[in-house]
Short mmCIF file of C-alpha atoms in Angstrom, two decimals:
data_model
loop_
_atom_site.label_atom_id
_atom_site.label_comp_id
_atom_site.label_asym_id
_atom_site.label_seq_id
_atom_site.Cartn_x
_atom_site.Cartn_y
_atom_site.Cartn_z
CA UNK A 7 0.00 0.00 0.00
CA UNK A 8 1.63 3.34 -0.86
CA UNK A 9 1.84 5.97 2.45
CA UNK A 10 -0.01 9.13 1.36
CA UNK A 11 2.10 12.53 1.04
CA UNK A 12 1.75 15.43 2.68
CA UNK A 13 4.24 17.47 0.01
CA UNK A 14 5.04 17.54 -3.93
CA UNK A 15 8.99 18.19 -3.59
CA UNK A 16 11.43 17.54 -0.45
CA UNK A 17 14.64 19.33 -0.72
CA UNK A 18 18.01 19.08 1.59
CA UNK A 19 20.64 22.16 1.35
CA UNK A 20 22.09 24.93 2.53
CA UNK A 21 20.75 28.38 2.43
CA UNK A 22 23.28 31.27 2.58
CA UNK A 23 22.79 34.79 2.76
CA UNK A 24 23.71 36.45 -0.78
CA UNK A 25 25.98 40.15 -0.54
CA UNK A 26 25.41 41.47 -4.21
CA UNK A 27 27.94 44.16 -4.85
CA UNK A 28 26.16 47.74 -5.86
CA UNK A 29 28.96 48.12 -8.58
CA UNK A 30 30.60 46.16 -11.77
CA UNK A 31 34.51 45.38 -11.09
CA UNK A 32 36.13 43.59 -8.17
CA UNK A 33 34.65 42.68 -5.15
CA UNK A 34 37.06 44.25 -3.36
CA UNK A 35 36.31 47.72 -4.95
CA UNK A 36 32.08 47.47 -3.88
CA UNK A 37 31.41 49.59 -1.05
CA UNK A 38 28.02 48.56 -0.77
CA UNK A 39 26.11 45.56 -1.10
CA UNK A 40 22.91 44.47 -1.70
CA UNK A 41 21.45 41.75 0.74
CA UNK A 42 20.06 38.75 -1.10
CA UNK A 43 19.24 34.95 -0.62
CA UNK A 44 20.95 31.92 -1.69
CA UNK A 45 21.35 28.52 -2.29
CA UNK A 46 21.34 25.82 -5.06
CA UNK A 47 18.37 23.81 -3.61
CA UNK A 48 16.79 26.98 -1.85
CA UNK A 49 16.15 28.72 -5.08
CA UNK A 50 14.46 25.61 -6.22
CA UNK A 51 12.55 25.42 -3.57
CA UNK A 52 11.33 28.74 -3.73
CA UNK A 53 10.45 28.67 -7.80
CA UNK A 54 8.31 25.44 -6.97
CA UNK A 55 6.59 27.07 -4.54
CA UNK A 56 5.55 30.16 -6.31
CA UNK A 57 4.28 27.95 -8.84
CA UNK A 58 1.56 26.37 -6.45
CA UNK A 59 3.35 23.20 -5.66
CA UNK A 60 3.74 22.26 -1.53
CA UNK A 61 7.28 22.08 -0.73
CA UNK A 62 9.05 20.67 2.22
CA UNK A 63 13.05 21.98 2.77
CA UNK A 64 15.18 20.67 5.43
CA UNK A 65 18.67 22.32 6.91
CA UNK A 66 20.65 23.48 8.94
CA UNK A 67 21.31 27.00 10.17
CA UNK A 68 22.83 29.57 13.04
CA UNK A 69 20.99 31.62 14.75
CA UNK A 70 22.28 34.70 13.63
CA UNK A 71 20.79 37.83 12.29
CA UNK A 72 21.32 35.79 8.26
CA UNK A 73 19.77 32.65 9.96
CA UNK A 74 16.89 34.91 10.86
CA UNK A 75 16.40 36.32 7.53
CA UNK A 76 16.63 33.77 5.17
CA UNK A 77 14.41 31.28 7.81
CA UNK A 78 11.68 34.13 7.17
CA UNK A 79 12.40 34.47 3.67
CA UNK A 80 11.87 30.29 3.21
CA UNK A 81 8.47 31.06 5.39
CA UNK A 82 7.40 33.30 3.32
CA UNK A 83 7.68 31.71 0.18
CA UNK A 84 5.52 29.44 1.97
CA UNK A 85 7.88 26.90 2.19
CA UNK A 86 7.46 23.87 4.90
CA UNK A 87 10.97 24.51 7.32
CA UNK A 88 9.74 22.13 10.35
CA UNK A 89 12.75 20.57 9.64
CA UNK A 90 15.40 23.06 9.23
CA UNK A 91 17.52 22.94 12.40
CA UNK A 92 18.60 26.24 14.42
CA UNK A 93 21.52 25.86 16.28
CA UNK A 94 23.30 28.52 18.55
CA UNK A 95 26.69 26.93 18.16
CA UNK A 96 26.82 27.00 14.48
CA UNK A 97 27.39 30.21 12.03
CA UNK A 98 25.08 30.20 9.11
CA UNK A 99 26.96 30.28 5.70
CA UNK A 100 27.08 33.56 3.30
CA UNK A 101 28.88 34.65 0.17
CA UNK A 102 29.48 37.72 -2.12
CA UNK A 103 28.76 38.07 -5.70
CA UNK A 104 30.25 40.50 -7.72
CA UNK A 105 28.65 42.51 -10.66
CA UNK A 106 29.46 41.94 -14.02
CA UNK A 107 28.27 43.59 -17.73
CA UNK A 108 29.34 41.53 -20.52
CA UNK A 109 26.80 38.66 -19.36
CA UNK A 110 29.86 36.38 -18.40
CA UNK A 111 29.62 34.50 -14.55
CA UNK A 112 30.05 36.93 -12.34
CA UNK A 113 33.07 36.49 -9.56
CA UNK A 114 31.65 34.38 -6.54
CA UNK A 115 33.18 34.29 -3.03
CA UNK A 116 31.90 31.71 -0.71
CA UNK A 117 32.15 31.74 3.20
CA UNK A 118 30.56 28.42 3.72
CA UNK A 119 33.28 26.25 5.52
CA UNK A 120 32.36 24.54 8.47
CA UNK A 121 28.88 25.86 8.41
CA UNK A 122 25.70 24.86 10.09
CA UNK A 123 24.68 23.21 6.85
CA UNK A 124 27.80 21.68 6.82
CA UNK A 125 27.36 19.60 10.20
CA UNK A 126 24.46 17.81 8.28
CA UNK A 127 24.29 14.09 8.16
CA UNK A 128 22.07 10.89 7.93
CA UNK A 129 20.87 11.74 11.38
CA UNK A 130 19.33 14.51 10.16
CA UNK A 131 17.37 12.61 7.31
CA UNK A 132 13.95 11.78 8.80
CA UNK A 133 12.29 9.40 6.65
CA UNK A 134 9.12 9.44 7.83
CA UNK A 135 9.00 13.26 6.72
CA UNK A 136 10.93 12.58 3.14
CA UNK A 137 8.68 9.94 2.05
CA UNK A 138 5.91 12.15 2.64
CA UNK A 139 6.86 13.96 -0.16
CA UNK A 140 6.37 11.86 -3.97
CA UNK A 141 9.46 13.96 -5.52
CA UNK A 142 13.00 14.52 -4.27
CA UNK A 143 14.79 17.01 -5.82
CA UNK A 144 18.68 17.36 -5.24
CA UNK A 145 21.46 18.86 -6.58
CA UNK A 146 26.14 18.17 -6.39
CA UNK A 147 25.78 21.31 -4.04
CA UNK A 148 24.55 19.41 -0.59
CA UNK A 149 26.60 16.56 -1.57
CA UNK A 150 29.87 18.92 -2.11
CA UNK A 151 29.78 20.79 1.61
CA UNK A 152 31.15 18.31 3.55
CA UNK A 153 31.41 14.52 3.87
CA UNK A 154 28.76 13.74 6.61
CA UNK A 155 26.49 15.73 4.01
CA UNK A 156 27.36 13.63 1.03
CA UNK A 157 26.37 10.74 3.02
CA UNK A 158 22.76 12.14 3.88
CA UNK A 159 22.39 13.01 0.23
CA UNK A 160 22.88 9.39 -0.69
CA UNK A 161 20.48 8.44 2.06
CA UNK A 162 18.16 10.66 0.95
CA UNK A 163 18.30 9.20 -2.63
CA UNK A 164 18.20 5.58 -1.30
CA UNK A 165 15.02 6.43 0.93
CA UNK A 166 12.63 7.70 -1.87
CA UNK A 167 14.04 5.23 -4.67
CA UNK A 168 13.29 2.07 -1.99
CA UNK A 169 9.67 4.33 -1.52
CA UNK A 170 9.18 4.41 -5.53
CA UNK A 171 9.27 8.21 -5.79
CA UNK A 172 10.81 9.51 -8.28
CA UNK A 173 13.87 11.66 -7.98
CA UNK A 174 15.62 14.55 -10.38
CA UNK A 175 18.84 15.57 -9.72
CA UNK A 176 20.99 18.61 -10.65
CA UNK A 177 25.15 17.94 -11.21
CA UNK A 178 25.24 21.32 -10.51
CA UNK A 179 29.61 21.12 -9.63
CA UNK A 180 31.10 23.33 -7.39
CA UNK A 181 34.72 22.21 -7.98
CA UNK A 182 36.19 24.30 -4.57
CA UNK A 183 34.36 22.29 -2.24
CA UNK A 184 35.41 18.87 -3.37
CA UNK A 185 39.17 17.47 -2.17
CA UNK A 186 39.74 16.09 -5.85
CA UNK A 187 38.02 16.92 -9.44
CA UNK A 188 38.27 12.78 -9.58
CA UNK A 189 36.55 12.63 -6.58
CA UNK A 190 34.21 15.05 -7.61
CA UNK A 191 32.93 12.99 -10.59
CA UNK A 192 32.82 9.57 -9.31
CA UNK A 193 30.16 11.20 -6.19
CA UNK A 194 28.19 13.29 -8.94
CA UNK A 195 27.87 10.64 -11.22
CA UNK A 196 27.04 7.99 -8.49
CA UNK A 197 24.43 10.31 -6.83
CA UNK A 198 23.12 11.00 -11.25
CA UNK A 199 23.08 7.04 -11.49
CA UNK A 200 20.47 6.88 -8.21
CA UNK A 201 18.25 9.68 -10.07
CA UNK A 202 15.08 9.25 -12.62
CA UNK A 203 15.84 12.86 -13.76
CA UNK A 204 19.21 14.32 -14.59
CA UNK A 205 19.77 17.99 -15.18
CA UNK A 206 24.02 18.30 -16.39
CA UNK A 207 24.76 21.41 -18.01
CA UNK A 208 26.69 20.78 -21.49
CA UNK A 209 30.10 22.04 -19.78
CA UNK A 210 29.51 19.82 -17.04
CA UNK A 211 28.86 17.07 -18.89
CA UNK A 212 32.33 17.08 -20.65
CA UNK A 213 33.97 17.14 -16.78
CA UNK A 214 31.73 14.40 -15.93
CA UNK A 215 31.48 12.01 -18.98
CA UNK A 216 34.43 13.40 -20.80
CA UNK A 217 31.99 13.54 -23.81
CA UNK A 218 31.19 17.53 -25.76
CA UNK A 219 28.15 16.63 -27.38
CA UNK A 220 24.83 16.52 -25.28
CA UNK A 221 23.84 13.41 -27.26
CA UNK A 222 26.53 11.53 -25.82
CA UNK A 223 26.00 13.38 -22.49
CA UNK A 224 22.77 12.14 -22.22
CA UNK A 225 23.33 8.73 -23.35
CA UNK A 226 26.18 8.31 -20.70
CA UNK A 227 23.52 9.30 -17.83
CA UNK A 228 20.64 7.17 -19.83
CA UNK A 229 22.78 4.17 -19.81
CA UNK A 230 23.62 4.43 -16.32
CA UNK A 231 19.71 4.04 -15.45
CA UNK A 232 18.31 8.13 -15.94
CA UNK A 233 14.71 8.07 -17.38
CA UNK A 234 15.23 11.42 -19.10
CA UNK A 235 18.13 13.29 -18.92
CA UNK A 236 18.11 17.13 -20.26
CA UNK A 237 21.12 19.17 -21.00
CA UNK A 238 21.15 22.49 -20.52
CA UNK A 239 22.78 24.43 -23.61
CA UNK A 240 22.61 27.63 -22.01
CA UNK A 241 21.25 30.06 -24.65
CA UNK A 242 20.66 27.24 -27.24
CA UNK A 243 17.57 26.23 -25.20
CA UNK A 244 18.41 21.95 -23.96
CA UNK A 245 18.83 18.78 -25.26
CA UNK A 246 16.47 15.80 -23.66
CA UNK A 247 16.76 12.39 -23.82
CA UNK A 248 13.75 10.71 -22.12
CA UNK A 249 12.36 6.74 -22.15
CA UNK A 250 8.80 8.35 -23.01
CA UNK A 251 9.51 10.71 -25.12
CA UNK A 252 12.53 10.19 -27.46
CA UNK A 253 15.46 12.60 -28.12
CA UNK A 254 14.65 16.29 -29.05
CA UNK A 255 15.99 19.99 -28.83
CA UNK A 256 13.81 22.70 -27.47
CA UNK A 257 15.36 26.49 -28.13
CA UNK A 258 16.59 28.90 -25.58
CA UNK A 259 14.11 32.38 -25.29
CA UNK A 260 15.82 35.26 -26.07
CA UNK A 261 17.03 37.41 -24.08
CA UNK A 262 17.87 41.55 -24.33
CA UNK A 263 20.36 41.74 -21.76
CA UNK A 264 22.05 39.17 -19.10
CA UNK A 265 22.48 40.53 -15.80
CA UNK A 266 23.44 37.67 -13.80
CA UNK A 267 24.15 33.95 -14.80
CA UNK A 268 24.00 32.71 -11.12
CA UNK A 269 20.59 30.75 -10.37
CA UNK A 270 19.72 30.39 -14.24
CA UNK A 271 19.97 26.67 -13.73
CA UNK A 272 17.99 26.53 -10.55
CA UNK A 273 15.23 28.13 -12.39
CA UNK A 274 15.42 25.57 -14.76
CA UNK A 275 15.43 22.87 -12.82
CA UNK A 276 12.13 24.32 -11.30
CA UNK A 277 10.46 24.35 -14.28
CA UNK A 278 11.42 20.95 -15.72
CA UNK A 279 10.44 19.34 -12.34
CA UNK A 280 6.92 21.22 -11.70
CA UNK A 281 6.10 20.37 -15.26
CA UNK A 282 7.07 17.01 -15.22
CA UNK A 283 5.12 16.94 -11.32
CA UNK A 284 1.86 17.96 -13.12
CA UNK A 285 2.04 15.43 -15.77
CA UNK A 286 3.10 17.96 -18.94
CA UNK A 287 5.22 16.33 -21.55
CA UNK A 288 8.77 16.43 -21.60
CA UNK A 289 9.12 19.19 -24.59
CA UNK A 290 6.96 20.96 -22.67
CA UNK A 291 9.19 20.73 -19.42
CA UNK A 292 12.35 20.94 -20.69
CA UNK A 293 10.62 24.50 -22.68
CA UNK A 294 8.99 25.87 -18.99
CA UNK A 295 12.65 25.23 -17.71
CA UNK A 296 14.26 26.99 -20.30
CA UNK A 297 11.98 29.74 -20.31
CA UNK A 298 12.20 30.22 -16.42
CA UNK A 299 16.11 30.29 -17.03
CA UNK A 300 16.12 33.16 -19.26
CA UNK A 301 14.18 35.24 -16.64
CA UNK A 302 16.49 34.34 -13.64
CA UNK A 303 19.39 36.04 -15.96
CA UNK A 304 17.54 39.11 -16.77
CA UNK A 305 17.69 40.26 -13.17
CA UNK A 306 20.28 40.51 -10.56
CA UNK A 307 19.92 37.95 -7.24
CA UNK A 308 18.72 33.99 -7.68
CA UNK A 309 15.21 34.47 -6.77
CA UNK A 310 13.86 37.95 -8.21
CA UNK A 311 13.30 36.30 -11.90
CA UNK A 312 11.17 33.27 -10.50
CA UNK A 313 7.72 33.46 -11.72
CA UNK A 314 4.28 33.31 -10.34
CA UNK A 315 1.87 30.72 -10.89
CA UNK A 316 0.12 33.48 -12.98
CA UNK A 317 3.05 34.48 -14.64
CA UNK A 318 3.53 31.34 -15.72
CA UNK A 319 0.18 30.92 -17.09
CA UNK A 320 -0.09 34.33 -18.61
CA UNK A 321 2.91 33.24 -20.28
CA UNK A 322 1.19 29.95 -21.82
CA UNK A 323 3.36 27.53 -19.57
#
């Protein structure tokens, strides 16, 4: 008999609090900065939510004056945090992001080592509460932060998959936080092999399957068990591969001017996934996703370009 869920999505990750620099040029030259959120799996979170779907995020955090803001923030995106963990003895993570205006990544400088997030483990996966949810969504960043959190995210993975929910997950590298690029692909690509849905981006792909073309991409994740694997070709739109629906291409939207790259993926991912939740096709996931991905890079933090659930429809998607 299947246990009835109280969410759409469950997510595990670490928020941070997001210092956008007022100014183009180096960090070090900003002299103001302007006070964001952040968070691979956060900014997920939060574009599934806006789109109507119940989410459930779990964490870790301080309880600092950033642990207080972005808890609210999560809240009021009216986002499930029961199980996001305060704790006076740990700092909450932040970073700054610098300004850029040639629409190339802008500079990124983390402060996230031994954060709260960080001190995450299996202990801190309660099944009961993930398998409440019928979709897990994760991403490389959880699994990067530390060991003990690379272990929950493969509990996590092994928890729905023995449910039978399904599962997408993001490669989403962060090269910094792992000891080894080797060790860096063997995790990602062992954590992509427990997914249904894989989201690589075309340069990650070559890092992680050594192959350029997001035919063979696909077919590397495909082969190692993905139902549908999409590759994100940045302004080219994606690349899917999917058991239902065959191999196809779906265009990027245009876009006027790109303000900042950071969270374009994120926004993606959100769109694929709710799709895909309410039973659309995959050409019409993959072109939600991409469309979602070209309004996270028209504006400045992760979060501001996230649409509505009347946006969306306005929009036709």
């Amino acid at each position: 008999m299947t246990e009835p869920t109280a969410f759409d999505v469950a997510l595990f990750g670490e928020a941070m609090m997001l210092l956008v620099a007022d100014r183009p040029g180096p960090l070090e030259n900003a002299e103001a900065f302007h006070k964001r959120t952040a968070g691979a799996e956060t900014n997920v979170a939060i574009g599934l939510s806006r789109l109507g779907l119940k989410v459930g995020w779990a964490s870790r955090l301080g309880t600092d004056s950033m642990a207080r803001a972005l808890l609210a923030t999560m809240k009021g995106e009216g986002i499930d945090c029961s199980h996001v963990i305060c704790d006076a003895t740990q700092r909450t993570g932040f970073q700054f992001k610098g300004r850029v205006t040639d629409g190339s990544d802008p500079p990124v400088e983390y402060h996230r080592k031994g954060s709260a997030a960080s001190q995450m483990g299996p202990a801190d996966v309660d099944e009961a509460w993930l398998r409440s949810a019928r979709h897990l969504h994760a991403t490389g960043v959880f699994a990067a932060i530390s060991d003990t959190s690379l272990q929950a995210a493969l509990k996590t993975m092994d928890v729905m998959r023995a449910a039978g929910r399904t599962i997408s997950f993001d490669t989403n590298l962060r090269p910094t936080l792992w000891s080894s690029t080797e060790t860096m692909r063997h995790w990602i690509n062992e954590l992509a092999s427990r997914a249904d849905w894989v989201l690589p981006g075309i340069e990650e792909g070559l890092l992680l399957t050594g192959h350029s073309e997001p035919e063979a991409v696909a077919r590397f994740y495909r082969e190692r068990g993905a139902k549908l694997v999409v590759v994100k070709l940045g302004a080219e739109g994606a690349y899917y591969d999917s058991d239902v629906a065959g191999t196809g291409r779906v265009d990027g939207f245009p876009v006027k001017e790109v303000i900042d790259t950071v969270g374009a993926g994120d926004g993606f991912a959100a769109g694929v996934v709710s799709a895909l939740l309410e039973g659309k096709s995959v050409p019409e996931a993959v072109r939600r996703g991409a469309w979602i991905g070209a309004r996270a890079v028209q504006v400045l933090g992760d979060t501001e370009g996230l649409p509505t659930r009347a946006q969306l429809e306005e929009a036709g998607l």
